[in-house]
XYZ file of C-alpha atoms in Angstrom:
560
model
C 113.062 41.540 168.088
C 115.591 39.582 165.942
C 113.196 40.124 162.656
C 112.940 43.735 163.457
C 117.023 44.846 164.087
C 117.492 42.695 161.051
C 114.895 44.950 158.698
C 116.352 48.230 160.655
C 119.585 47.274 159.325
C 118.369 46.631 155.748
C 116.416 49.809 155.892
C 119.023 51.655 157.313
C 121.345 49.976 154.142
C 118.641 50.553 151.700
C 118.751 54.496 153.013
C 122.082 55.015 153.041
C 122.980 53.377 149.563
C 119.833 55.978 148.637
C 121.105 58.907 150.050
C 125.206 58.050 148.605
C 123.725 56.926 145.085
C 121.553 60.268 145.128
C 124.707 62.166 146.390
C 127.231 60.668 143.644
C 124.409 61.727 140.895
C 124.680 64.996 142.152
C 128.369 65.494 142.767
C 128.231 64.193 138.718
C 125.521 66.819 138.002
C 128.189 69.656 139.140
C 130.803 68.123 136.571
C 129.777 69.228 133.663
C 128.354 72.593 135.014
C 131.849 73.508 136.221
C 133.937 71.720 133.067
C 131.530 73.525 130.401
C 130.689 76.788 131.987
C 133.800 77.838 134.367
C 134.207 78.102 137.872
C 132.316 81.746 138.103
C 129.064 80.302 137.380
C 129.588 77.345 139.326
C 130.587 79.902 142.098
C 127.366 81.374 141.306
C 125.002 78.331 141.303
C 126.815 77.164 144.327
C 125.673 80.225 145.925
C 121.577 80.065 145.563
C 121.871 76.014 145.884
C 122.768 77.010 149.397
C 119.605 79.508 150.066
C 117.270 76.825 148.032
C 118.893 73.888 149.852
C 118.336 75.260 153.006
C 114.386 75.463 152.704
C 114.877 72.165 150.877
C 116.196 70.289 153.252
C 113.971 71.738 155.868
C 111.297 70.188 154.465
C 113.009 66.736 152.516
C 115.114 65.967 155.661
C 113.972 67.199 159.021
C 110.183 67.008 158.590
C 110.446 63.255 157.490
C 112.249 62.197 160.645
C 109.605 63.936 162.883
C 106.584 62.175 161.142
C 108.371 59.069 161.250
C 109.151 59.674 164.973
C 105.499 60.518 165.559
C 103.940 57.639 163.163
C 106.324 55.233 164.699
C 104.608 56.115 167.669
C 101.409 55.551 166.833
C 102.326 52.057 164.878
C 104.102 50.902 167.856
C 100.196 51.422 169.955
C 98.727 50.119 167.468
C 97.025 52.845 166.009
C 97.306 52.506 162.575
C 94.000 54.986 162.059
C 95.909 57.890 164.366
C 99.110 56.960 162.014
C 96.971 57.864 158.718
C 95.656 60.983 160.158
C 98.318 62.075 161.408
C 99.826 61.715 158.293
C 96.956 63.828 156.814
C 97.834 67.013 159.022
C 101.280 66.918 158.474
C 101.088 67.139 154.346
C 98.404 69.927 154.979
C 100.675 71.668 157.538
C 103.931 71.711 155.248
C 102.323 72.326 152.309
C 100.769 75.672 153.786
C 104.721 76.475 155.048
C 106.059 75.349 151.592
C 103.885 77.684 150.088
C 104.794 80.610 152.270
C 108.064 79.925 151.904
C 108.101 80.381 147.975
C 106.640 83.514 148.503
C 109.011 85.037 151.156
C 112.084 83.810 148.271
C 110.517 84.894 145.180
C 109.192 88.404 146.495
C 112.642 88.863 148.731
C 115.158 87.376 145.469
C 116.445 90.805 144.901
C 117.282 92.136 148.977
C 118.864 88.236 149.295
C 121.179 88.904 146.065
C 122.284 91.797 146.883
C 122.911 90.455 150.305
C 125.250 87.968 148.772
C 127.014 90.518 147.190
C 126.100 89.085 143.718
C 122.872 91.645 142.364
C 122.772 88.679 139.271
C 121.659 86.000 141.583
C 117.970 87.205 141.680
C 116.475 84.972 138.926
C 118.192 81.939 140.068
C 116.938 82.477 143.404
C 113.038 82.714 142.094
C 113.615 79.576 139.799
C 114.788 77.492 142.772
C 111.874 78.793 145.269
C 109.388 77.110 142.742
C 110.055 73.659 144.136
C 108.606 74.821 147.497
C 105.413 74.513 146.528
C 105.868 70.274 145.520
C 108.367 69.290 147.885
C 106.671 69.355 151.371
C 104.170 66.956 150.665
C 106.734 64.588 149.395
C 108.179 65.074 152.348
C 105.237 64.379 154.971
C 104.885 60.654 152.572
C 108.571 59.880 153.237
C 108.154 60.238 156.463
C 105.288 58.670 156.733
C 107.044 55.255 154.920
C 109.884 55.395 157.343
C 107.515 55.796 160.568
C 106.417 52.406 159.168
C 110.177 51.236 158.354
C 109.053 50.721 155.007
C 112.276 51.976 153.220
C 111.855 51.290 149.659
C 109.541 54.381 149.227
C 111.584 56.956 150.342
C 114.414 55.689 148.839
C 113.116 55.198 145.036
C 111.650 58.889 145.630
C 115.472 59.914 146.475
C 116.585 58.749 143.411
C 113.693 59.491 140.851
C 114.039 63.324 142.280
C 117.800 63.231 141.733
C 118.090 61.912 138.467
C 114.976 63.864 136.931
C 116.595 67.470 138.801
C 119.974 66.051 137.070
C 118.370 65.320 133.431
C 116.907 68.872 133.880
C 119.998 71.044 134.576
C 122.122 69.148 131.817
C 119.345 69.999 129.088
C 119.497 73.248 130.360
C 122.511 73.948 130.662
C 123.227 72.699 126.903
C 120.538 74.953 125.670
C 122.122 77.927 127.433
C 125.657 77.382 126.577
C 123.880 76.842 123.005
C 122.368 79.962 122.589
C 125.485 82.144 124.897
C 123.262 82.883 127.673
C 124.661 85.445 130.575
C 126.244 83.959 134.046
C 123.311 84.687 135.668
C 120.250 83.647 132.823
C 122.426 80.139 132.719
C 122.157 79.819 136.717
C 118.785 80.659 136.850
C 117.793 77.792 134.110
C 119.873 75.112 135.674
C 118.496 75.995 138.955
C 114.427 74.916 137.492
C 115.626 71.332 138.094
C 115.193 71.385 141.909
C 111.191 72.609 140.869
C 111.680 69.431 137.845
C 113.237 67.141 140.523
C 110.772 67.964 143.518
C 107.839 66.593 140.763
C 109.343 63.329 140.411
C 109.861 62.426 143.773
C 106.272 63.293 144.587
C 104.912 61.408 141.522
C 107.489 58.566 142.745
C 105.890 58.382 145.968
C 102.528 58.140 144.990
C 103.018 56.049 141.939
C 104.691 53.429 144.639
C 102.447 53.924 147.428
C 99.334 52.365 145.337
C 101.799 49.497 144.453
C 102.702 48.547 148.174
C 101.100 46.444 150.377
C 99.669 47.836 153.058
C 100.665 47.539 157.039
C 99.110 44.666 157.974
C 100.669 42.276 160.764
C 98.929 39.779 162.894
C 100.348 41.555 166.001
C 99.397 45.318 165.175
C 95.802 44.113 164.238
C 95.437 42.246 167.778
C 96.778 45.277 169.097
C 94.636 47.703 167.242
C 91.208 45.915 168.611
C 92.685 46.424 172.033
C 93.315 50.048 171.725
C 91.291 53.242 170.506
C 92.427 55.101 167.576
C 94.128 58.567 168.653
C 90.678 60.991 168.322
C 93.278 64.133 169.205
C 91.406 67.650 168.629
C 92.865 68.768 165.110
C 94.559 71.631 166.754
C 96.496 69.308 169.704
C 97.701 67.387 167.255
C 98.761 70.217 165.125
C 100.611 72.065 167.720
C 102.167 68.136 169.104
C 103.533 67.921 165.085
C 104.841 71.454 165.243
C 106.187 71.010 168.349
C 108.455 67.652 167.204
C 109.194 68.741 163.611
C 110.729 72.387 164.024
C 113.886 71.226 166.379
C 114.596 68.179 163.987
C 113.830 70.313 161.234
C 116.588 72.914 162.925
C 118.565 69.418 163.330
C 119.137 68.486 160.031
C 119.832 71.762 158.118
C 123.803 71.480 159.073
C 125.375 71.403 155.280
C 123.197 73.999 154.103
C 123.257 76.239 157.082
C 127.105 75.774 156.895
C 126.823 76.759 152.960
C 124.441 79.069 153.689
C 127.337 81.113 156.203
C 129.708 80.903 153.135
C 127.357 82.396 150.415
C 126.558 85.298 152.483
C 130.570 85.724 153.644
C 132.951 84.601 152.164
C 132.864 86.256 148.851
C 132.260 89.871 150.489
C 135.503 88.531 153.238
C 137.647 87.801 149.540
C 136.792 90.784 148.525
C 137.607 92.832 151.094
C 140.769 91.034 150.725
C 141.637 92.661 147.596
C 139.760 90.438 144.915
C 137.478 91.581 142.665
C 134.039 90.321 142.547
C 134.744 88.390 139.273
C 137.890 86.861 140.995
C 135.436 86.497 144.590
C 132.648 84.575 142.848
C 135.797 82.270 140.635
C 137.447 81.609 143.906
C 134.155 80.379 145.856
C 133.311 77.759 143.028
C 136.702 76.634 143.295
C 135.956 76.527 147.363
C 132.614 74.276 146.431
C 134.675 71.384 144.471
C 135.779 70.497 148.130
C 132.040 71.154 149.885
C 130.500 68.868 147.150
C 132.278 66.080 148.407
C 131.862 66.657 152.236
C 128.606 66.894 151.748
C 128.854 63.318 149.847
C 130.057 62.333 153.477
C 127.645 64.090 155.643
C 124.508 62.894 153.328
C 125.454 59.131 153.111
C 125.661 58.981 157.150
C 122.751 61.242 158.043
C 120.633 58.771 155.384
C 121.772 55.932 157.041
C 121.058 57.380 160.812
C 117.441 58.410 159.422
C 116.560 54.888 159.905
C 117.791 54.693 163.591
C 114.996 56.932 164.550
C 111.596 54.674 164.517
C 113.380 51.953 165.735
C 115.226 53.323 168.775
C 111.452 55.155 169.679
C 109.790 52.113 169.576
C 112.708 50.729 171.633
C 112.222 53.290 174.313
C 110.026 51.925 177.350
C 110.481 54.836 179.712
C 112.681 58.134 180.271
C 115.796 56.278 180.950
C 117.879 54.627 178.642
C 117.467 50.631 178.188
C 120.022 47.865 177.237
C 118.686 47.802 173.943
C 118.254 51.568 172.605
C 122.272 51.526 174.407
C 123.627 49.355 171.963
C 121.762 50.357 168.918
C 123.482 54.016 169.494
C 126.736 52.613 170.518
C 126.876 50.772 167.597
C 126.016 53.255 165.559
C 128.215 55.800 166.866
C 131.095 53.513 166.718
C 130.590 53.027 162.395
C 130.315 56.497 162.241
C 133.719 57.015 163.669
C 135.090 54.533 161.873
C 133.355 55.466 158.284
C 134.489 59.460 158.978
C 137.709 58.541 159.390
C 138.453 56.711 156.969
C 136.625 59.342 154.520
C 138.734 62.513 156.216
C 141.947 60.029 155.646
C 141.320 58.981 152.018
C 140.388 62.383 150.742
C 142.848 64.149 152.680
C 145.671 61.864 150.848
C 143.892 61.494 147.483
C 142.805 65.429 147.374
C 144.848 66.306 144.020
C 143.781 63.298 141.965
C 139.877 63.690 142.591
C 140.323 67.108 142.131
C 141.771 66.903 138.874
C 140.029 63.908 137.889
C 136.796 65.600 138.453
C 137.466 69.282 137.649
C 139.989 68.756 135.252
C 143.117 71.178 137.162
C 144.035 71.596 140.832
C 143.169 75.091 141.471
C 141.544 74.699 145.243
C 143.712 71.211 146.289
C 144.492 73.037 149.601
C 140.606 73.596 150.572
C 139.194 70.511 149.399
C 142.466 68.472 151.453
C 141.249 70.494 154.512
C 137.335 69.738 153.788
C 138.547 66.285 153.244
C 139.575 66.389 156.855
C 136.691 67.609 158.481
C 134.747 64.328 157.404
C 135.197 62.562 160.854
C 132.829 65.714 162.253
C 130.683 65.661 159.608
C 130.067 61.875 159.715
C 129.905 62.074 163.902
C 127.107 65.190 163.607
C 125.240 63.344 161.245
C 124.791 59.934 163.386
C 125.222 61.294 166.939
C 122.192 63.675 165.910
C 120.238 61.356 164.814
C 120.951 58.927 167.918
C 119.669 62.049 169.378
C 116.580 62.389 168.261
C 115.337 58.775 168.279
C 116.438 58.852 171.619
C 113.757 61.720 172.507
C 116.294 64.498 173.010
C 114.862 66.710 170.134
C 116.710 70.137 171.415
C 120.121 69.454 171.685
C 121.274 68.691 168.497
C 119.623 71.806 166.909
C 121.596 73.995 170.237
C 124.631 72.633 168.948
C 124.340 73.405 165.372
C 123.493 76.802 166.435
C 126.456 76.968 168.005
C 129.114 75.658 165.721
C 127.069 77.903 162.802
C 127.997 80.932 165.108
C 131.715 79.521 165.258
C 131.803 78.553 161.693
C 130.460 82.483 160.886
C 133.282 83.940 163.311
C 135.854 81.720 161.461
C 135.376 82.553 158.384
C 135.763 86.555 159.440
C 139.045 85.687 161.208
C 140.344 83.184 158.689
C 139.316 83.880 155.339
C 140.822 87.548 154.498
C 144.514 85.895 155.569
C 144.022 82.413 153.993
C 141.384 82.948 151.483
C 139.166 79.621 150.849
C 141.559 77.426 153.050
C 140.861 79.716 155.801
C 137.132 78.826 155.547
C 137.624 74.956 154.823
C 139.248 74.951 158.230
C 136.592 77.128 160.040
C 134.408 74.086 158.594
C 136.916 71.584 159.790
C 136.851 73.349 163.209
C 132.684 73.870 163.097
C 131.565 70.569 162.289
C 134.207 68.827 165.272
C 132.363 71.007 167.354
C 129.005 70.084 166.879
C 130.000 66.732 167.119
C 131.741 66.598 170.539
C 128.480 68.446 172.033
C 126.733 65.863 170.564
C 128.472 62.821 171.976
C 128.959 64.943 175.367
C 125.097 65.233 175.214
C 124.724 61.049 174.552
C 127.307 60.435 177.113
C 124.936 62.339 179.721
C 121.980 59.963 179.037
C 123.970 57.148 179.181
C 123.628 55.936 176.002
C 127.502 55.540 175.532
C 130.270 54.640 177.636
C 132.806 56.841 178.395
C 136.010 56.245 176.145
C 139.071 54.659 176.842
C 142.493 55.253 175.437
C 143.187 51.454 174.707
C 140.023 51.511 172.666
C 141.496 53.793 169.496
C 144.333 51.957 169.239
C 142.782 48.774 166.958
C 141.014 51.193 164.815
C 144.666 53.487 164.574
C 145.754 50.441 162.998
C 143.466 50.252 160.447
C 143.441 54.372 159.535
C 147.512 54.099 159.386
C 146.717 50.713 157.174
C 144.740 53.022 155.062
C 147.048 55.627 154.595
C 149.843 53.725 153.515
C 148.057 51.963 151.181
C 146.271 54.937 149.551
C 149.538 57.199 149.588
C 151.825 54.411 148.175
C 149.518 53.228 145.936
C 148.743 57.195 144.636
C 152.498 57.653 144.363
C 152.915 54.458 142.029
C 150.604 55.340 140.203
C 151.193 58.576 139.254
C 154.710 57.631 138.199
C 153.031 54.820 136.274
C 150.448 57.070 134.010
C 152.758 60.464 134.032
C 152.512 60.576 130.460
C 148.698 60.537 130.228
C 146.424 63.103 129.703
C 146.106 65.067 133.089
C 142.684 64.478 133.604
C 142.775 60.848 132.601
C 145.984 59.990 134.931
C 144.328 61.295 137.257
C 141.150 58.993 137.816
C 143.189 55.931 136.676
C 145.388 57.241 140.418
C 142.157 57.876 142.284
C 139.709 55.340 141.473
C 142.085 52.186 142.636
C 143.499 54.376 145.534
C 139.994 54.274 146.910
C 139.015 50.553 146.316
C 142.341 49.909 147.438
C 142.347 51.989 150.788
C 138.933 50.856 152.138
C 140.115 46.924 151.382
C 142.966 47.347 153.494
C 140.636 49.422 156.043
C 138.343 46.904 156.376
C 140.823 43.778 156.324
C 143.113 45.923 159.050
C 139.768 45.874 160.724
C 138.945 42.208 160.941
C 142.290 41.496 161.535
C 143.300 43.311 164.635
C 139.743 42.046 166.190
C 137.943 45.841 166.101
C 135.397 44.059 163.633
C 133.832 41.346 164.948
C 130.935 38.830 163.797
C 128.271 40.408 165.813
C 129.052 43.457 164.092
C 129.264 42.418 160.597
C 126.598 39.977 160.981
C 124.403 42.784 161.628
C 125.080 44.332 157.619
C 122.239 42.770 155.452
C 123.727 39.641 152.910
C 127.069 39.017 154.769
C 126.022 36.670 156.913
C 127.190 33.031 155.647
C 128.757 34.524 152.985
C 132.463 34.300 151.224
C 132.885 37.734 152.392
C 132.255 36.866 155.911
C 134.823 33.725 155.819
C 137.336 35.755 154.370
C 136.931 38.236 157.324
C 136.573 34.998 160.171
C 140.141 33.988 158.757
C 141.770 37.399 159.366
C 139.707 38.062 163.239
C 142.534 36.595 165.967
C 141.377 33.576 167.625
C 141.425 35.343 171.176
C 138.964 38.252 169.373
C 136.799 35.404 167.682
C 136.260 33.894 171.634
C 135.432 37.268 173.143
C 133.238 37.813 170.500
C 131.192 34.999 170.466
C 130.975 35.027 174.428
C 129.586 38.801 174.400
C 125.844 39.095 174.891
C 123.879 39.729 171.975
C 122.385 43.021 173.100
C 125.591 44.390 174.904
C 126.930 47.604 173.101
C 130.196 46.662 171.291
C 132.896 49.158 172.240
C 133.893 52.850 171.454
C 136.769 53.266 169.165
């Protein structure tokens, strides 16, 4: 059991450095887009990305963690021959919805741009449907890989799909800036690198699959003679993958459904306002500097959680909740809180610098302080749905994002014409919190986390207020220090050691007050026995240290 938590964790590292890697590639991708070609374009690429992302991620997210959930299954009964077919069905099943899907987008383009209230969107949403038809069978093999808690896979694929849908839209978008293209002709070409980027991570999964070993312990081969493979008619098992995927599909669809919400309303709510729709679409890229780096947030965590699912399935002996599958999701609901705080903190305080540094002026500082802020929920929603899932409840999560979409839509209409893009950064702020306290509420009812006490916040207070002195003093010193810089350059020389600086004295705040202790750190892949780790045993309080190292191993550590 010792082996396996220990590759969980390095999967569940491997993942998230994946997904934040893949994320910061991105956020980089939207640079130059913004810098070269203005803030109306980006307003109108942010726009489609949010229709194509939303099929997207229905089928490179949520799909994945129901195969996995399903292989992990049949791994765990030794049924490595059910595990391959099963496989089989589900690329065959998404395929067949990928392909239906292009063809609902690219026949209904014009209806959905009009819809958003932007008639030039049409082409761009007809370039982005054509990586519908690749993407869903990548999907079924990531998910497939991470049934197996073979991470590598999956996360190579992330990256290979990133960086070739990144290589795309910058060629692109130099040919069209080349050669004057219109708003809309320039959207539509940078939008062919989700088809370009789908390719790659398909041809990355396959090209690694024939390298890899395959899944071939002494244990699952004992326990494969002992048990029939699953011989499931091929319309059970079709309905039993159905059945799993759509809810975690629903599940995992929160950014874009949230992005979705704001590309259909808020630039018709600005312009009802007063703006015009030149001034509607400017405004909403300058909303999407912030959203680009929530979503930096939400992605890093929900890669990480990914990982939690196979394990905490296999974990699962009956409908109750045991010791073990406790403290996985206590544990993992405790470094969410602590890694969305610290995020909502930091980019709360540091809002102006990034902003400038990566934008080049601070039109939109207000949102992106206040989408900043909602990274705690964000983070939470992320992890506590996940926890969810592996956990076997596959309904509520989805329930709840229903929900807070409903109260992020009714948000925006009350907000939005009054406070214009702030207004709808805080309906997110307010949206995401909620999904995230139904979550917990819903973890709390199956006993998979304690209930809260007051005395429990107050060690990792210490840390966030350790944070945010450090960050705002050093910001402030450094500002003063490189005032006669070029704007754009002062400003990353503020933010970049700001950041480093602020999660040191997080972490060492941390240790020191005893809220991070060995069993917890021990538990992150390469700090074991390392300088790191002695460095942190020197700032833990001896009394923390003792109650530490008298815990049992399997006990859940405590909430924050």
């Amino acid at each position: 059991m010792k082996s396996q938590s220990s590759q969980l964790m390095r999967g569940a590292a491997l993942l998230g450095g994946a997904a934040l890697l893949s994320k910061l590639i991105g956020t980089l991708q939207k640079i130059p887009l913004q810098n070269l070609a203005g803030d109306r374009v980006f307003g109108l690429y942010s726009a489609v990305y949010a229709l194509a992302v939303m099929w997207m991620t229905l089928a490179a997210a949520g799909i994945p963690v129901a195969v996995s959930a399903l292989v992990a299954e049949r791994i765990a009964a030794g049924d490595e021959r059910g595990a391959r077919r099963l496989l089989r069905y589900a690329a065959a099943l998404l395929s067949a919805s990928g392909l239906a899907a292009f063809a609902v987008l690219w026949a209904a383009a014009d209806t959905l741009a009009a819809w958003m209230g932007a008639p030039e969107a049409a082409d761009a949403i007809r370039a982005s449907s054509l990586a519908l038809l690749v993407a869903p069978l990548t999907a079924a093999l990531r998910g497939y890989s991470q049934g197996r808690l073979e991470m590598g896979r999956p996360a190579l694929s992330q990256l290979a799909e990133q960086c070739a849908r990144v290589s795309f839209m910058l060629c692109a978008l130099g040919w069209a800036l080349q050669h004057a293209w219109s708003a809309a002709s320039t959207a539509a070409s940078v939008h062919g690198g989700l088809a370009a980027g789908a390719a790659a991570g398909l041809a990355a999964m396959l090209i690694s699959g024939r390298r890899s070993q395959p899944y071939d312990s002494s244990e699952q081969r004992s326990a494969a003679t002992a048990i029939d493979p699953s011989n499931e008619p091929g319309r059970v098992l079709l309905r039993r993958i159905v059945r799993v995927a759509l809810p975690i599909a629903a599940g995992s669809i929160v950014a874009p459904l949230f992005g979705l919400i704001d590309a259909f309303t808020l630039p018709r709510l600005l312009q009802s306002a007063g703006d015009t729709a030149g001034a509607a679409m400017t405004a909403f890229g300058e909303y999407n500097r912030g959203v680009a780096l929530l979503q930096l947030v939400s992605m890093a965590a929900a890669g990480a959680a990914a990982a939690l699912v196979p394990s905490l399935t296999m974990a699962r002996s009956g409908p109750g909740v045991d010791a073990e599958s406790r403290a996985q999701a206590a544990f993992a609901v405790r470094l969410a809180w602590w890694f969305g705080a610290a995020a909502a903190v930091g980019l709360a305080i540091l809002a102006r610098p990034i902003n400038v540094a990566l934008f080049a002026d601070a039109r939109g500082t207000a949102a992106m302080a206040v989408l900043g802020a909602a990274a705690l929920g964000a983070a939470l929603q992320a992890v506590s749905a996940a926890v969810l899932q592996g956990l076997g409840d596959l309904r509520a999560p989805a329930v709840h994002l229903a929900l807070a979409a409903l109260a992020k839509a009714a948000l925006n209409a009350a907000l939005v014409p009054a406070f214009g893009i702030a207004g709808a950064a805080c309906a997110a702020a307010c949206a995401y919190g909620l999904a995230a306290a139904l979550n917990l509420r819903a973890l709390r009812r199956l006993g998979a986390l304690p209930t809260p006490r007051l005395g429990d916040a107050a060690r990792p207070t210490l840390a966030l207020a350790a944070l945010a002195a450090t960050a705002g003093g050093s910001s402030l010193a450094l500002s003063a220090l490189t005032h006669g810089l070029a704007p754009r350059v002062a400003a990353l020389l503020t933010a970049l050691p700001c950041i480093a600086l602020g999660a040191l004295a997080f972490a060492a705040m941390l240790a020191a007050v005893g809220a991070l202790g060995p069993r917890e750190w021990r538990a992150i892949p390469g700090l074991a026995g390392s300088p790191a780790e002695r460095w942190l045993l020197r700032l833990q309080p001896a009394s923390r240290r003792a109650e530490q190292a008298s815990g049992e191993p399997g006990a859940p550590p405590p909430m924050p």
